[in-house]
Coordinates of C-alpha atoms in Angstrom, one line a residue:
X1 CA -27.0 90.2 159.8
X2 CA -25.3 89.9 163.0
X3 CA -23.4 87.7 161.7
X4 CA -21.7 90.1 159.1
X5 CA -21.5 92.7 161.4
X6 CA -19.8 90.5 164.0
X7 CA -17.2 89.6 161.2
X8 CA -17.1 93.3 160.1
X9 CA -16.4 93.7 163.7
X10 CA -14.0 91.4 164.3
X11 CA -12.3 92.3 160.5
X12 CA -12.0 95.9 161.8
X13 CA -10.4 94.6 165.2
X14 CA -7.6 92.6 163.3
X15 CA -6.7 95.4 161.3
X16 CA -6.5 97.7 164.5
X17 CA -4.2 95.2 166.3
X18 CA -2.5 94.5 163.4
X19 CA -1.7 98.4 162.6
X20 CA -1.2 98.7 166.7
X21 CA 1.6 96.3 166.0
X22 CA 2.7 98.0 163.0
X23 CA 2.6 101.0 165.0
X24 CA 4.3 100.0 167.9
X25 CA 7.1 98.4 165.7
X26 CA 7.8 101.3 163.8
X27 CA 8.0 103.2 167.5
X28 CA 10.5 100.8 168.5
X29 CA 12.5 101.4 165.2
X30 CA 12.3 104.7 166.0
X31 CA 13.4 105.0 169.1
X32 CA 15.8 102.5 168.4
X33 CA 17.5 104.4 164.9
X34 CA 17.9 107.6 167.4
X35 CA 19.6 105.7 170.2
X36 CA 21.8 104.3 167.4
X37 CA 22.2 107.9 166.2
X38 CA 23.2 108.9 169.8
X39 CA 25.7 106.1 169.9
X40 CA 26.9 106.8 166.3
X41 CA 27.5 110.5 167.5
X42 CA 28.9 109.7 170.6
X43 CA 31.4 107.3 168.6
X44 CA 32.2 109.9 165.9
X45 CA 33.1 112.4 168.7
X46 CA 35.5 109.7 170.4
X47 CA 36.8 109.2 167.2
X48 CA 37.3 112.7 166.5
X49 CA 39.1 113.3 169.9
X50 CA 40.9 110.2 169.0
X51 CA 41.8 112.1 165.3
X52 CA 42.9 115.2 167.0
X53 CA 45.3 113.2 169.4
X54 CA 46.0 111.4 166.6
X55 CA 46.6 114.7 164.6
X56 CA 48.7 116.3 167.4
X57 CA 50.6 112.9 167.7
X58 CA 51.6 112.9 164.4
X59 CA 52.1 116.5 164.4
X60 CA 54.7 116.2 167.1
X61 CA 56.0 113.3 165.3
X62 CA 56.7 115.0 162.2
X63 CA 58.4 117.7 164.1
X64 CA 61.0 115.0 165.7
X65 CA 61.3 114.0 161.7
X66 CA 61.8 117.0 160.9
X67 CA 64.6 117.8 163.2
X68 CA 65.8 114.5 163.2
X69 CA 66.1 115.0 159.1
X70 CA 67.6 118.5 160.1
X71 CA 70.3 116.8 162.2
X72 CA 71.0 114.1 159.6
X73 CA 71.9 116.6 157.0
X74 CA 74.0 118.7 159.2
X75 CA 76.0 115.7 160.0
X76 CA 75.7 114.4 156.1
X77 CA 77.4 117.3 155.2
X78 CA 79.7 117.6 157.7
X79 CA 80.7 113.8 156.9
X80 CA 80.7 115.5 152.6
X81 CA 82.9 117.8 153.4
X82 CA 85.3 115.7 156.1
X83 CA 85.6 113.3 153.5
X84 CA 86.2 115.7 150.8
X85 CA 88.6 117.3 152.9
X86 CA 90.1 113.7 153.5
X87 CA 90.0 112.8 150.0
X88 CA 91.6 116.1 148.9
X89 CA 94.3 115.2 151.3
X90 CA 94.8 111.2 150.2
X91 CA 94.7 112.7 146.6
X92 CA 97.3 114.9 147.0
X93 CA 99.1 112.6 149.0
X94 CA 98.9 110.0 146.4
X95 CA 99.2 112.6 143.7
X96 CA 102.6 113.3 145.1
X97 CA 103.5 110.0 145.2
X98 CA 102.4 108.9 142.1
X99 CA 104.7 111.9 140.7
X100 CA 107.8 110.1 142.5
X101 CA 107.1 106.9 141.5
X102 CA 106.3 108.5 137.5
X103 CA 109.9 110.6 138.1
X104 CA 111.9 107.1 139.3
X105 CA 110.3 105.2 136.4
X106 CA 110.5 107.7 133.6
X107 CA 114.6 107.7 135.0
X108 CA 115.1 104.5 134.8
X109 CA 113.0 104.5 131.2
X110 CA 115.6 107.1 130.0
X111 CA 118.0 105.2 131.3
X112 CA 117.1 101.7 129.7
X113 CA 116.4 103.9 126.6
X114 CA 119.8 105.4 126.3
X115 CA 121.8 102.1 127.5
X116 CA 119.6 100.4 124.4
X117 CA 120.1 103.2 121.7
X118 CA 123.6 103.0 122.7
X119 CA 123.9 99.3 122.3
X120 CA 122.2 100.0 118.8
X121 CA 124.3 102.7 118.2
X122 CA 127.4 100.5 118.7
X123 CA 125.6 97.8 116.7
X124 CA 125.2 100.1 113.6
X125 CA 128.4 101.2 113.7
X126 CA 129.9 98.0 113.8
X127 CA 127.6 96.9 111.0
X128 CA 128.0 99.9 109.0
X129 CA 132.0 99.7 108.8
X130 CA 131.5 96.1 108.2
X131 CA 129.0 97.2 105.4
X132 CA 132.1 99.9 104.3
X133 CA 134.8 97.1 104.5
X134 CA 132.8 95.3 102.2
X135 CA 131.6 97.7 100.0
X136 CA 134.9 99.3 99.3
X137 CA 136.4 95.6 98.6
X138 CA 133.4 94.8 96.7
X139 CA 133.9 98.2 94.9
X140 CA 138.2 97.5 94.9
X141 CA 137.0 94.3 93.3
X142 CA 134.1 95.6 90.5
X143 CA 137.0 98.5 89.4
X144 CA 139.4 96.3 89.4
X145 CA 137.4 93.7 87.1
X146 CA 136.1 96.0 85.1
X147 CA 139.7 97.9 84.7
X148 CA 140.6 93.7 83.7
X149 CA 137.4 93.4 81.8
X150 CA 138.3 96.9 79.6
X151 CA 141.9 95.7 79.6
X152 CA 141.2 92.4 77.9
X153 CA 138.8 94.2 75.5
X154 CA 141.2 97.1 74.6
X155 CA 143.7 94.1 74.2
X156 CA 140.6 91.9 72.0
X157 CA 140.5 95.4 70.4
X158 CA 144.1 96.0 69.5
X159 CA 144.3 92.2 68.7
X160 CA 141.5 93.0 66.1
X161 CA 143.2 96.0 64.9
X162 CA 146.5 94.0 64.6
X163 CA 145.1 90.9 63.1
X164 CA 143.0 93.4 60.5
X165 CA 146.3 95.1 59.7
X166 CA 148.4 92.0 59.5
X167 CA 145.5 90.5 56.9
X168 CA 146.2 94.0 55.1
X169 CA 149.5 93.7 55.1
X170 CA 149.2 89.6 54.3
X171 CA 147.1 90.1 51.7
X172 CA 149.0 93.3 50.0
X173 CA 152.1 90.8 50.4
X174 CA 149.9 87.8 48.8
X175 CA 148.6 89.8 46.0
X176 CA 152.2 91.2 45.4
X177 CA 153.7 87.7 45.2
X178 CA 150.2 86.5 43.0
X179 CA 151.0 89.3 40.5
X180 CA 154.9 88.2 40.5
X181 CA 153.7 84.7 40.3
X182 CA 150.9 85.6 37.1
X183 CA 154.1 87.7 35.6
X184 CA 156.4 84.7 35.4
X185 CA 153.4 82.2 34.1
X186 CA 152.4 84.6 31.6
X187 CA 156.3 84.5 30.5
X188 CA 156.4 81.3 30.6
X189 CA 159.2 80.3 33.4
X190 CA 157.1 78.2 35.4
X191 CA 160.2 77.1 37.9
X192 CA 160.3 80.9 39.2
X193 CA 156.4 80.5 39.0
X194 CA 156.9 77.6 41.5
X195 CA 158.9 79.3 43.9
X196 CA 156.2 82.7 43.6
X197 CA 153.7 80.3 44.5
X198 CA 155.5 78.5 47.3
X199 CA 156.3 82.2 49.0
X200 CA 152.6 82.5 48.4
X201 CA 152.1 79.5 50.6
X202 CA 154.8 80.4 53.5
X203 CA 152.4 84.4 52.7
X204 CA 149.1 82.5 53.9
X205 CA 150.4 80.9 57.3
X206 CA 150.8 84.4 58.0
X207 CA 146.9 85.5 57.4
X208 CA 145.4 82.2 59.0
X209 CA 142.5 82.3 56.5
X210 CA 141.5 79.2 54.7
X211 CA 141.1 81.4 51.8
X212 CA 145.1 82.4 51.4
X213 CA 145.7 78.4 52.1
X214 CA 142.9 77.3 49.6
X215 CA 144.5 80.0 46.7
X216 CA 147.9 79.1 47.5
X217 CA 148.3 74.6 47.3
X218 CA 145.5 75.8 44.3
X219 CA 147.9 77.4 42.4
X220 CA 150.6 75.1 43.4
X221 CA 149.0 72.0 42.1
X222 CA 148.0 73.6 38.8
X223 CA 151.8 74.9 38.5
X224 CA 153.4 71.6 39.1
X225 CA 150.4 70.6 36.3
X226 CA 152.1 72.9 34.5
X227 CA 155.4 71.2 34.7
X228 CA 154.9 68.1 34.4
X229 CA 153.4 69.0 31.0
X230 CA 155.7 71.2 29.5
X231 CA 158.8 69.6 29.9
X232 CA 160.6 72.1 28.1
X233 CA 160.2 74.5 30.9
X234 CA 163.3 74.8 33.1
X235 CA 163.4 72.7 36.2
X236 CA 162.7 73.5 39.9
X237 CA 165.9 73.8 42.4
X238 CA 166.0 71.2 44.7
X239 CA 166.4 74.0 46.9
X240 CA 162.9 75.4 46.4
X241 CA 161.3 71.8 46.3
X242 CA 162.9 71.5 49.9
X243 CA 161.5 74.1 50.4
X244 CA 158.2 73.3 49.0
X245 CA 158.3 70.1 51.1
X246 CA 158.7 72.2 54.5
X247 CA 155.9 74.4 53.9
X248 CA 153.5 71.7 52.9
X249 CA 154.6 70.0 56.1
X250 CA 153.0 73.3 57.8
X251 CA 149.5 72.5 56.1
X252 CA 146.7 71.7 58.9
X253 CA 145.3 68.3 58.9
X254 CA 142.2 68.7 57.1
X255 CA 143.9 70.0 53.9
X256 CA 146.2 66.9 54.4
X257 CA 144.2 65.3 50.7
X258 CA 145.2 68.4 48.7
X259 CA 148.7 67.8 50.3
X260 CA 149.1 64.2 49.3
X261 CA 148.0 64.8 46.0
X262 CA 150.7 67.8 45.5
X263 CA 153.2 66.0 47.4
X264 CA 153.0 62.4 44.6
X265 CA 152.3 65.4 41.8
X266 CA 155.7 66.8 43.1
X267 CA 157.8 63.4 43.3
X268 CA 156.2 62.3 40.0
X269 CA 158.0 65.2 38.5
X270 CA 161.2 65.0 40.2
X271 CA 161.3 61.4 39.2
X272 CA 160.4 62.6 35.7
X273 CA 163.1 65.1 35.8
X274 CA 165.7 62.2 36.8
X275 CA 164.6 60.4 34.3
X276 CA 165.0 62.6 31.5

């Protein structure tokens, strides 16, 4: 029993210490947080005093900005309007000079200009008499070739119209001396029909046309046919056979087997005639 009660005893004891040290502890923590809290306040007050000087520092600072700044744009804009002023000054300056300068070029352009245009002017001239020169002896040349050229067709022309009326007249005087020549067959007397048909012949020299030459030694050969057949008939004068012999003579080269055959026809018949 004492035993318990001892224990209880010395149980209770413990926990009394034990919460006397508790106790004391939390005392000291106390006592300690409110001396922390007395330096904490007495360090926010230095630092306040220390914010205010801070504060008015920055204050006065920020009023040497300000009139520093103040000063700074007074001189920036009296440097702005210096140096406008200067510019202004150089601009016109240079303006003015640039004007000269523009005025001396734009003289000596105009002058350049009007030397060239001149030149050109020359140039042109020169080449456009040149180009006159020619064109009037190109044109002196065209009339007179075409007045040729017109000449030599009015000639070709007139030649036509001559050589048409010549063949007119040609073959009015070959069909007269055909119709003389037809007369004296159909009466029989074929000597005078000889000599019709050797005018006939001399007739178609005159009309150059194979046609006249082809009718013409045609109606020889058959006459001379004629003759040598009917011997009754009177003889050819030697005269016209002479004659006949000359005119064949005349005949172009390409008749020249007609001619043969008239010209042994013909001497056959003279030798006949001598004969008889």
């Amino acid at each position: 029993m004492r035993y318990r009660q001892l224990l209880v005893f010395v149980v209770c004891l413990g926990v009394l210490l034990f919460a006397s040290s508790v106790w004391a502890e939390a005392v000291d923590e106390k006592v300690e947080q409110k001396s922390r809290i007395e330096q904490l306040k007495q360090q926010n007050m230095l630092l306040q005093e220390r914010i205010d000087v801070v504060r008015e520092h920055q204050g006065r600072v920020l009023s040497t900005v300000q009139w520093a700044l103040s000063i700074l744009a007074i001189v920036a804009v009296l440097l702005l309007g210096y140096n406008w002023f200067s510019n202004k000054k150089i601009y016109e300056r240079d303006k003015a000079a640039m004007n000269e300068e523009m005025e001396r070029h734009k003289e000596q352009v105009d002058q350049r200009v009007k030397t060239h245009f001149e030149g050109e002017a020359n140039r042109l001239n020169k080449e456009v008499s040149e180009v006159e020169q020619r064109l009037n002896g190109a044109v002196k040349q065209k009339v007179d070739e075409t007045i040729a050229d017109s000449i030599k067709k009015l000639e070709a022309k007139i030649s036509r119209v001559e050589q048409n009326s010549n063949l007119r007249l040609v073959d009015v005087e070959f069909t007269l001396e055909w119709t003389d020549h037809e007369r004296w067959v159909e009466k029989d007397v074929m000597a005078n029909a000889l000599t019709s048909a050797t005018r006939m012949l001399e007739i178609s020299f005159k009309a150059n046309h194979d046609w006249y030459l082809d009718q013409a030694l045609d109606v020889l050969e058959k006459d001379i046919d004629t003759l040598a057949e009917q011997k009754r008939n009177q003889p050819p004068e030697s005269t016209d056979v002479s004659n006949l012999s000359v005119q064949l003579e005349k005949v172009p080269a390409e008749k020249r087997i007609v001619v043969d055959s008239i010209k042994e026809k013909l001497s056959r018949l003279r030798a006949g005639q001598k004969g008889s």
